[in-house]
CSV table of C-alpha atoms in Angstrom, one decimal:
chain,number,residue,atom,x,y,z
A,1,UNK,CA,0.2,-19.5,65.8
A,2,UNK,CA,-3.5,-19.4,64.9
A,3,UNK,CA,-6.9,-20.3,66.3
A,4,UNK,CA,-10.1,-21.1,64.5
A,5,UNK,CA,-13.7,-20.6,65.2
A,6,UNK,CA,-15.3,-23.9,64.1
A,7,UNK,CA,-18.6,-23.0,62.4
A,8,UNK,CA,-20.4,-24.3,59.3
A,9,UNK,CA,-18.4,-22.9,56.4
A,10,UNK,CA,-18.7,-22.1,52.8
A,11,UNK,CA,-15.1,-21.0,52.7
A,12,UNK,CA,-12.1,-20.0,54.7
A,13,UNK,CA,-11.7,-16.4,55.8
A,14,UNK,CA,-8.2,-15.7,57.1
A,15,UNK,CA,-7.7,-12.5,59.2
A,16,UNK,CA,-4.1,-11.5,59.9
A,17,UNK,CA,-4.1,-9.8,63.3
A,18,UNK,CA,-0.4,-9.0,63.1
A,19,UNK,CA,-1.1,-7.1,59.9
A,20,UNK,CA,-3.7,-5.1,61.7
A,21,UNK,CA,-1.2,-4.4,64.5
A,22,UNK,CA,1.4,-3.3,62.0
A,23,UNK,CA,-1.1,-1.0,60.2
A,24,UNK,CA,-2.0,0.7,63.4
A,25,UNK,CA,1.6,1.2,64.4
A,26,UNK,CA,2.5,2.5,61.0
A,27,UNK,CA,-0.3,5.1,61.1
A,28,UNK,CA,0.6,6.1,64.7
A,29,UNK,CA,4.2,6.6,63.6
A,30,UNK,CA,3.0,9.1,61.0
A,31,UNK,CA,0.8,10.9,63.5
A,32,UNK,CA,3.5,11.1,66.1
A,33,UNK,CA,6.3,12.1,63.8
A,34,UNK,CA,5.8,15.8,64.2
A,35,UNK,CA,3.7,15.8,67.4
A,36,UNK,CA,4.9,13.4,70.1
A,37,UNK,CA,1.8,14.1,72.2
A,38,UNK,CA,-0.6,13.1,69.4
A,39,UNK,CA,-2.3,9.7,69.4
A,40,UNK,CA,-4.0,7.2,67.1
A,41,UNK,CA,-7.3,5.6,67.9
A,42,UNK,CA,-8.9,2.6,66.2
A,43,UNK,CA,-12.4,2.5,64.7
A,44,UNK,CA,-13.8,-1.0,65.4
A,45,UNK,CA,-17.5,-0.3,64.7
A,46,UNK,CA,-19.7,-2.9,62.9
A,47,UNK,CA,-17.8,-5.8,64.5
A,48,UNK,CA,-14.4,-4.4,63.5
A,49,UNK,CA,-15.6,-3.9,59.9
A,50,UNK,CA,-16.9,-7.5,59.9
A,51,UNK,CA,-13.6,-9.1,60.9
A,52,UNK,CA,-14.4,-9.8,64.6
A,53,UNK,CA,-14.2,-7.1,67.3
A,54,UNK,CA,-12.9,-9.3,70.1
A,55,UNK,CA,-9.7,-10.6,68.4
A,56,UNK,CA,-9.1,-7.3,66.6
A,57,UNK,CA,-9.5,-5.1,69.7
A,58,UNK,CA,-7.4,-7.4,71.9
A,59,UNK,CA,-4.6,-7.4,69.2
A,60,UNK,CA,-4.6,-3.6,69.1
A,61,UNK,CA,-4.6,-3.2,72.9
A,62,UNK,CA,-1.5,-5.4,73.0
A,63,UNK,CA,0.5,-3.0,70.9
A,64,UNK,CA,-0.6,0.1,72.8
A,65,UNK,CA,-4.0,1.3,71.4
A,66,UNK,CA,-5.9,3.1,74.2
A,67,UNK,CA,-8.8,4.8,72.3
A,68,UNK,CA,-11.5,3.0,70.4
A,69,UNK,CA,-14.5,4.2,68.4
A,70,UNK,CA,-17.7,2.2,68.0
A,71,UNK,CA,-21.1,3.1,66.5
A,72,UNK,CA,-23.7,2.1,69.0
A,73,UNK,CA,-24.4,1.7,72.7
A,74,UNK,CA,-24.6,-2.1,72.4
A,75,UNK,CA,-21.2,-2.2,70.6
A,76,UNK,CA,-19.7,-0.1,73.3
A,77,UNK,CA,-21.0,-2.4,76.0
A,78,UNK,CA,-19.6,-5.4,74.2
A,79,UNK,CA,-16.2,-3.8,73.7
A,80,UNK,CA,-16.0,-2.7,77.4
A,81,UNK,CA,-16.6,-6.3,78.5
A,82,UNK,CA,-13.8,-7.5,76.1
A,83,UNK,CA,-11.2,-4.8,77.1
A,84,UNK,CA,-11.9,-4.1,80.7
A,85,UNK,CA,-11.8,-0.8,82.4
A,86,UNK,CA,-8.8,1.0,81.0
A,87,UNK,CA,-9.3,2.0,77.3
A,88,UNK,CA,-11.5,4.9,76.4
A,89,UNK,CA,-14.5,3.9,74.3
A,90,UNK,CA,-16.2,6.6,72.2
A,91,UNK,CA,-19.7,5.9,70.7
A,92,UNK,CA,-20.1,7.7,67.4
A,93,UNK,CA,-23.9,7.2,67.3
A,94,UNK,CA,-24.4,9.3,70.4
A,95,UNK,CA,-27.1,8.9,73.0
A,96,UNK,CA,-29.9,7.8,70.7
A,97,UNK,CA,-30.3,4.7,72.9
A,98,UNK,CA,-29.9,4.1,76.6
A,99,UNK,CA,-32.2,6.7,78.0
A,100,UNK,CA,-35.4,4.8,78.7
A,101,UNK,CA,-37.6,5.7,81.7
A,102,UNK,CA,-36.4,2.5,83.4
A,103,UNK,CA,-32.7,3.3,83.0
A,104,UNK,CA,-32.1,6.9,82.3
A,105,UNK,CA,-28.5,6.8,81.1
A,106,UNK,CA,-27.5,4.1,83.6
A,107,UNK,CA,-25.9,1.9,80.9
A,108,UNK,CA,-23.6,4.8,79.8
A,109,UNK,CA,-22.4,5.2,83.4
A,110,UNK,CA,-22.1,1.4,84.1
A,111,UNK,CA,-19.9,0.7,81.1
A,112,UNK,CA,-18.0,4.0,81.2
A,113,UNK,CA,-18.8,5.0,77.6
A,114,UNK,CA,-18.2,8.4,76.0
A,115,UNK,CA,-20.9,9.6,73.7
A,116,UNK,CA,-20.4,11.8,70.6
A,117,UNK,CA,-22.9,14.6,70.9
A,118,UNK,CA,-23.9,16.0,67.5
A,119,UNK,CA,-26.9,18.2,68.3
A,120,UNK,CA,-28.0,20.8,70.9
A,121,UNK,CA,-30.7,18.5,72.1
A,122,UNK,CA,-28.2,15.7,72.7
A,123,UNK,CA,-26.0,18.1,74.7
A,124,UNK,CA,-29.0,19.2,76.7
A,125,UNK,CA,-29.9,15.7,77.5
A,126,UNK,CA,-26.3,14.8,78.5
A,127,UNK,CA,-26.1,17.8,80.8
A,128,UNK,CA,-29.4,16.7,82.5
A,129,UNK,CA,-28.0,13.2,82.9
A,130,UNK,CA,-24.8,14.6,84.5
A,131,UNK,CA,-26.9,16.8,86.8
A,132,UNK,CA,-29.0,13.9,88.0
A,133,UNK,CA,-25.9,11.8,88.7
A,134,UNK,CA,-24.0,14.8,90.1
A,135,UNK,CA,-21.0,13.9,88.1
A,136,UNK,CA,-19.3,15.4,85.0
A,137,UNK,CA,-19.2,12.4,82.8
A,138,UNK,CA,-17.0,12.9,79.7
A,139,UNK,CA,-18.4,13.4,76.2
A,140,UNK,CA,-17.4,14.5,72.7
A,141,UNK,CA,-18.6,17.5,70.8
A,142,UNK,CA,-19.0,16.9,67.1
A,143,UNK,CA,-19.2,20.0,64.9
A,144,UNK,CA,-20.3,20.0,61.3
A,145,UNK,CA,-17.6,21.6,59.1
A,146,UNK,CA,-19.5,21.1,55.8
A,147,UNK,CA,-20.2,17.5,55.4
A,148,UNK,CA,-23.8,18.0,56.6
A,149,UNK,CA,-24.2,14.5,57.9
A,150,UNK,CA,-23.9,14.8,61.7
A,151,UNK,CA,-22.7,17.6,63.9
A,152,UNK,CA,-23.7,20.8,65.6
A,153,UNK,CA,-23.2,23.9,63.3
A,154,UNK,CA,-20.3,26.1,64.5
A,155,UNK,CA,-22.5,29.1,65.0
A,156,UNK,CA,-25.2,27.1,66.8
A,157,UNK,CA,-22.6,25.7,69.2
A,158,UNK,CA,-21.0,29.1,69.9
A,159,UNK,CA,-24.5,30.6,70.7
A,160,UNK,CA,-25.3,27.7,73.0
A,161,UNK,CA,-22.0,27.9,74.9
A,162,UNK,CA,-22.3,31.7,75.3
A,163,UNK,CA,-25.9,31.4,76.4
A,164,UNK,CA,-25.4,28.8,79.0
A,165,UNK,CA,-22.1,30.3,80.2
A,166,UNK,CA,-19.3,28.3,81.6
A,167,UNK,CA,-19.0,28.4,85.3
A,168,UNK,CA,-22.7,28.4,86.0
A,169,UNK,CA,-23.9,25.5,88.1
A,170,UNK,CA,-25.8,24.0,85.2
A,171,UNK,CA,-22.8,24.0,82.9
A,172,UNK,CA,-20.1,23.1,85.4
A,173,UNK,CA,-21.0,19.4,85.0
A,174,UNK,CA,-20.5,19.6,81.2
A,175,UNK,CA,-17.2,17.8,80.5
A,176,UNK,CA,-16.4,17.6,76.7
A,177,UNK,CA,-13.0,15.9,76.4
A,178,UNK,CA,-12.8,15.9,72.6
A,179,UNK,CA,-13.9,18.2,69.8
A,180,UNK,CA,-14.2,16.4,66.5
A,181,UNK,CA,-15.4,16.7,63.0
A,182,UNK,CA,-15.2,14.4,59.9
A,183,UNK,CA,-13.6,14.9,56.6
A,184,UNK,CA,-15.7,14.3,53.5
A,185,UNK,CA,-13.0,14.2,50.8
A,186,UNK,CA,-9.8,13.1,52.6
A,187,UNK,CA,-9.2,10.4,50.0
A,188,UNK,CA,-8.8,13.2,47.4
A,189,UNK,CA,-5.7,15.2,48.6
A,190,UNK,CA,-6.1,17.9,46.0
A,191,UNK,CA,-9.7,18.6,46.8
A,192,UNK,CA,-10.1,22.2,48.0
A,193,UNK,CA,-12.9,21.1,50.4
A,194,UNK,CA,-10.3,19.5,52.7
A,195,UNK,CA,-8.8,22.9,53.3
A,196,UNK,CA,-12.2,24.5,53.7
A,197,UNK,CA,-13.1,21.9,56.4
A,198,UNK,CA,-9.8,22.5,58.1
A,199,UNK,CA,-10.5,26.2,58.3
A,200,UNK,CA,-14.0,25.6,59.6
A,201,UNK,CA,-12.7,23.3,62.3
A,202,UNK,CA,-10.1,25.8,63.4
A,203,UNK,CA,-12.9,28.3,63.7
A,204,UNK,CA,-14.8,25.9,66.0
A,205,UNK,CA,-11.6,25.3,68.0
A,206,UNK,CA,-11.3,29.1,68.8
A,207,UNK,CA,-14.9,29.2,70.0
A,208,UNK,CA,-14.8,26.1,72.1
A,209,UNK,CA,-11.3,26.4,73.6
A,210,UNK,CA,-12.3,29.8,75.2
A,211,UNK,CA,-14.5,27.7,77.6
A,212,UNK,CA,-12.7,24.4,77.5
A,213,UNK,CA,-8.9,25.1,77.1
A,214,UNK,CA,-7.9,21.5,77.8
A,215,UNK,CA,-10.2,19.9,75.2
A,216,UNK,CA,-8.5,17.5,72.8
A,217,UNK,CA,-9.0,17.8,69.0
A,218,UNK,CA,-9.8,15.2,66.3
A,219,UNK,CA,-10.4,15.6,62.6
A,220,UNK,CA,-8.7,12.9,60.5
A,221,UNK,CA,-9.9,9.5,59.5
A,222,UNK,CA,-7.7,7.0,57.6
A,223,UNK,CA,-7.1,9.1,54.5
A,224,UNK,CA,-6.8,12.3,56.7
A,225,UNK,CA,-3.7,10.9,58.3
A,226,UNK,CA,-1.9,11.3,54.9
A,227,UNK,CA,-3.0,14.9,54.4
A,228,UNK,CA,-0.2,16.2,56.6
A,229,UNK,CA,0.5,17.5,60.0
A,230,UNK,CA,-2.0,20.3,60.0
A,231,UNK,CA,-4.8,17.7,59.9
A,232,UNK,CA,-3.6,15.5,62.7
A,233,UNK,CA,-4.3,17.5,65.8
A,234,UNK,CA,-4.4,15.4,69.0
A,235,UNK,CA,-6.2,12.2,67.9
A,236,UNK,CA,-6.6,10.5,64.5
A,237,UNK,CA,-9.3,8.0,63.9
A,238,UNK,CA,-8.3,5.4,61.3
A,239,UNK,CA,-10.7,2.7,60.3
A,240,UNK,CA,-10.5,1.1,56.9
A,241,UNK,CA,-6.7,1.5,56.7
A,242,UNK,CA,-6.3,-0.8,59.8
A,243,UNK,CA,-8.0,-3.6,57.8
A,244,UNK,CA,-5.9,-3.2,54.7
A,245,UNK,CA,-8.0,-0.7,52.6
A,246,UNK,CA,-6.0,1.7,50.6
A,247,UNK,CA,-6.2,5.2,52.2
A,248,UNK,CA,-4.0,6.8,49.5
A,249,UNK,CA,-5.5,5.5,46.2
A,250,UNK,CA,-5.6,9.1,44.8
A,251,UNK,CA,-2.3,10.3,46.1
A,252,UNK,CA,0.4,10.8,43.4
A,253,UNK,CA,3.1,10.3,46.0
A,254,UNK,CA,2.1,6.6,46.6
A,255,UNK,CA,2.6,4.0,44.0
A,256,UNK,CA,0.9,1.3,46.0
A,257,UNK,CA,-1.1,0.7,49.1
A,258,UNK,CA,1.1,1.2,52.1
A,259,UNK,CA,-1.1,-0.9,54.4
A,260,UNK,CA,-0.4,-4.6,54.9
A,261,UNK,CA,-2.9,-7.1,53.6
A,262,UNK,CA,-5.3,-8.3,56.4
A,263,UNK,CA,-7.9,-10.5,54.7
A,264,UNK,CA,-7.7,-13.6,52.6
A,265,UNK,CA,-10.8,-15.5,51.4
A,266,UNK,CA,-10.6,-19.0,49.9
A,267,UNK,CA,-13.7,-20.5,48.4
A,268,UNK,CA,-14.0,-24.3,47.7
A,269,UNK,CA,-14.8,-25.5,44.2
A,270,UNK,CA,-18.0,-27.5,44.2
A,271,UNK,CA,-18.0,-28.6,40.6
A,272,UNK,CA,-16.0,-28.2,37.4
A,273,UNK,CA,-17.4,-28.5,33.8
A,274,UNK,CA,-16.8,-27.5,30.2
A,275,UNK,CA,-19.2,-25.6,28.1
A,276,UNK,CA,-19.4,-25.1,24.3
A,277,UNK,CA,-19.7,-21.9,22.2
A,278,UNK,CA,-23.3,-20.5,22.5
A,279,UNK,CA,-24.0,-22.1,25.9
A,280,UNK,CA,-25.0,-19.7,28.7
A,281,UNK,CA,-24.1,-19.5,32.4
A,282,UNK,CA,-26.3,-18.6,35.4
A,283,UNK,CA,-29.6,-16.8,36.0
A,284,UNK,CA,-30.9,-14.7,33.1
A,285,UNK,CA,-28.4,-16.1,30.6
A,286,UNK,CA,-26.3,-13.0,31.1
A,287,UNK,CA,-23.1,-14.7,29.9
A,288,UNK,CA,-22.8,-16.7,26.7
A,289,UNK,CA,-19.6,-18.5,25.8
A,290,UNK,CA,-17.9,-17.5,22.6
A,291,UNK,CA,-15.6,-20.5,22.7
A,292,UNK,CA,-15.1,-23.7,24.5
A,293,UNK,CA,-14.5,-22.9,28.2
A,294,UNK,CA,-13.8,-24.6,31.5
A,295,UNK,CA,-15.7,-23.4,34.5
A,296,UNK,CA,-15.5,-23.8,38.2
A,297,UNK,CA,-18.5,-23.3,40.5
A,298,UNK,CA,-17.5,-22.3,44.0
A,299,UNK,CA,-19.4,-22.4,47.3
A,300,UNK,CA,-20.0,-18.8,48.2
A,301,UNK,CA,-22.4,-16.1,46.9
A,302,UNK,CA,-24.2,-13.0,47.9
A,303,UNK,CA,-25.5,-14.6,51.1
A,304,UNK,CA,-21.8,-14.7,52.1
A,305,UNK,CA,-21.2,-11.1,51.2
A,306,UNK,CA,-19.9,-11.5,47.7
A,307,UNK,CA,-21.9,-8.7,46.1
A,308,UNK,CA,-24.2,-9.5,43.3
A,309,UNK,CA,-23.0,-6.4,41.5
A,310,UNK,CA,-19.7,-8.3,40.8
A,311,UNK,CA,-21.7,-10.5,38.4
A,312,UNK,CA,-19.8,-10.6,35.0
A,313,UNK,CA,-17.5,-7.9,36.4
A,314,UNK,CA,-15.5,-9.4,39.4
A,315,UNK,CA,-12.6,-11.7,39.4
A,316,UNK,CA,-10.6,-13.9,41.8
A,317,UNK,CA,-7.2,-15.7,41.7
A,318,UNK,CA,-6.0,-19.3,41.4
A,319,UNK,CA,-2.3,-20.1,41.5
A,320,UNK,CA,-1.5,-16.5,40.8
A,321,UNK,CA,-3.7,-16.3,37.7
A,322,UNK,CA,-6.7,-14.0,37.4
A,323,UNK,CA,-10.0,-15.8,36.8
A,324,UNK,CA,-13.1,-13.7,36.0
A,325,UNK,CA,-16.6,-14.2,37.3
A,326,UNK,CA,-19.0,-15.3,34.6
A,327,UNK,CA,-22.8,-15.1,34.9
A,328,UNK,CA,-24.8,-13.8,37.8
A,329,UNK,CA,-23.7,-14.5,41.3
A,330,UNK,CA,-26.2,-16.6,43.1
A,331,UNK,CA,-27.1,-16.7,46.8
A,332,UNK,CA,-24.8,-19.6,47.6
A,333,UNK,CA,-22.5,-20.0,44.6
A,334,UNK,CA,-20.8,-18.3,41.7
A,335,UNK,CA,-19.0,-19.4,38.6
A,336,UNK,CA,-15.4,-18.6,37.4
A,337,UNK,CA,-13.8,-19.0,34.0
A,338,UNK,CA,-10.7,-21.3,34.7
A,339,UNK,CA,-10.0,-22.0,31.0
A,340,UNK,CA,-6.4,-20.5,31.3
A,341,UNK,CA,-5.4,-22.7,34.2
A,342,UNK,CA,-3.1,-25.6,33.6
A,343,UNK,CA,-4.4,-27.5,36.6
A,344,UNK,CA,-8.0,-27.6,37.6
A,345,UNK,CA,-8.4,-25.9,41.0
A,346,UNK,CA,-9.9,-27.2,44.3
A,347,UNK,CA,-10.3,-23.6,45.6
A,348,UNK,CA,-10.2,-20.1,44.4
A,349,UNK,CA,-8.8,-17.0,46.3
A,350,UNK,CA,-11.0,-13.9,46.3
A,351,UNK,CA,-8.3,-11.6,47.8
A,352,UNK,CA,-4.9,-12.4,46.4
A,353,UNK,CA,-3.1,-9.3,47.7
A,354,UNK,CA,-3.7,-6.0,49.5
A,355,UNK,CA,-4.6,-4.2,46.3
A,356,UNK,CA,-7.4,-6.6,45.5
A,357,UNK,CA,-9.7,-5.3,48.2
A,358,UNK,CA,-10.0,-1.9,46.5
A,359,UNK,CA,-9.9,-3.0,42.9
A,360,UNK,CA,-12.6,-5.6,43.5
A,361,UNK,CA,-14.6,-2.8,45.2
A,362,UNK,CA,-14.2,-0.7,42.1
A,363,UNK,CA,-15.5,-3.6,40.0
A,364,UNK,CA,-18.5,-3.8,42.2
A,365,UNK,CA,-19.0,0.0,41.9
A,366,UNK,CA,-18.7,0.3,45.7
A,367,UNK,CA,-16.0,0.8,48.4
A,368,UNK,CA,-13.8,-1.6,50.3
A,369,UNK,CA,-15.8,-0.8,53.5
A,370,UNK,CA,-18.9,-2.5,52.0
A,371,UNK,CA,-17.0,-5.5,50.9
A,372,UNK,CA,-15.5,-6.1,54.3
A,373,UNK,CA,-18.7,-5.5,56.4
A,374,UNK,CA,-20.7,-7.8,54.1
A,375,UNK,CA,-18.4,-10.8,54.6
A,376,UNK,CA,-20.9,-13.5,55.8
A,377,UNK,CA,-21.1,-15.5,59.0
A,378,UNK,CA,-21.0,-18.9,57.2
A,379,UNK,CA,-17.2,-18.7,56.6
A,380,UNK,CA,-14.9,-20.6,58.8
A,381,UNK,CA,-12.6,-17.9,60.3
A,382,UNK,CA,-9.0,-18.3,61.0
A,383,UNK,CA,-7.1,-15.6,63.0
A,384,UNK,CA,-3.4,-15.5,62.5
A,385,UNK,CA,-1.9,-13.9,65.6
A,386,UNK,CA,1.6,-12.7,66.4
A,387,UNK,CA,2.5,-9.4,68.1
A,388,UNK,CA,3.9,-6.8,65.7
A,389,UNK,CA,7.0,-5.2,66.8
A,390,UNK,CA,6.9,-1.5,67.4
A,391,UNK,CA,10.7,-1.5,67.3
A,392,UNK,CA,10.6,-2.4,63.6
A,393,UNK,CA,8.9,0.9,63.0
A,394,UNK,CA,11.4,2.9,65.1
A,395,UNK,CA,8.9,3.9,67.8
A,396,UNK,CA,8.0,3.2,71.4
A,397,UNK,CA,4.5,2.3,72.4
A,398,UNK,CA,3.5,3.7,75.7
A,399,UNK,CA,0.2,3.9,77.6
A,400,UNK,CA,-1.7,7.2,77.2
A,401,UNK,CA,-1.3,9.4,80.2
A,402,UNK,CA,-4.3,9.3,82.5
């Protein structure tokens, strides 16, 4: 069964929702293997990494996902309207928006969103909001364990908690339900910095749990799930792995990507031609033929998210045969060398299998996250549905306790 969004198209982008469901269940099984009380969230920020937040989130809810992470207040509102009242929605970007003079935090209350607070000023503002509403709305404390991107320093947080003092009227409305941090090198399992961050996070736990003994804990992203039980805590937050990205590319224990392929992209051939030795291709004459070649120009370029850095470096597939990009990628088109094909193609596949997402990202000198989130809006999108079976993974999916 499938359904299509009929829009003007330069190609067909196929998104396998059952594969996303399988990937979440697979990760959740790992998390719950040694801790039955642990859980697995889903990061669906940036329109579910460009794949469509509505179909993706609904597919995940149907197999038991109850915790979602987005980036902005607007994303949180959109997701709440899609999912209804039950799932928890955490906003990673915090309360940077939504506190205008006209509506001081009202949107956060209306849509029941849980902000990630990453500075003392954010904490202060959230406490003030709770005081004004006379309600202890939930929030997340984010501590910096060494990545130095976002987060309260552990010492700064400890001083703040001790200074304010739990139990005082001002602090009694402060309701952090989750303590989190973020791993910088989780995709490198032998990197010592993973252990350093773990120790720093454990230090933060000791300080915070003295005042909030029931607070839940979260450290691991997609790759962190594979670092072992000590990194799992109460809630893991996979993102790219849900969408087929390889979270274990640098793990010696894994010979291939354990995640199922989610995305396929088929680009139509606009024109075929032959060129002679010495003739060039594309802007800037960056490719010159050394022999007689057959070329196929497809509809799709950097305006559609095919990064220009793949010029003369990237490749695609046709009938199982690898075909390289030749010349510079243009806004609406690019050219492939199809000399080795026995039959001239009518379309070319950019993602042939689940390893292509990461290897193509390597060719572009970027990461799979950027490839996915750049996929353009001109593609016709086809969503393949079908509920993945939790039983096939030997696990039961149950709602999170209230």
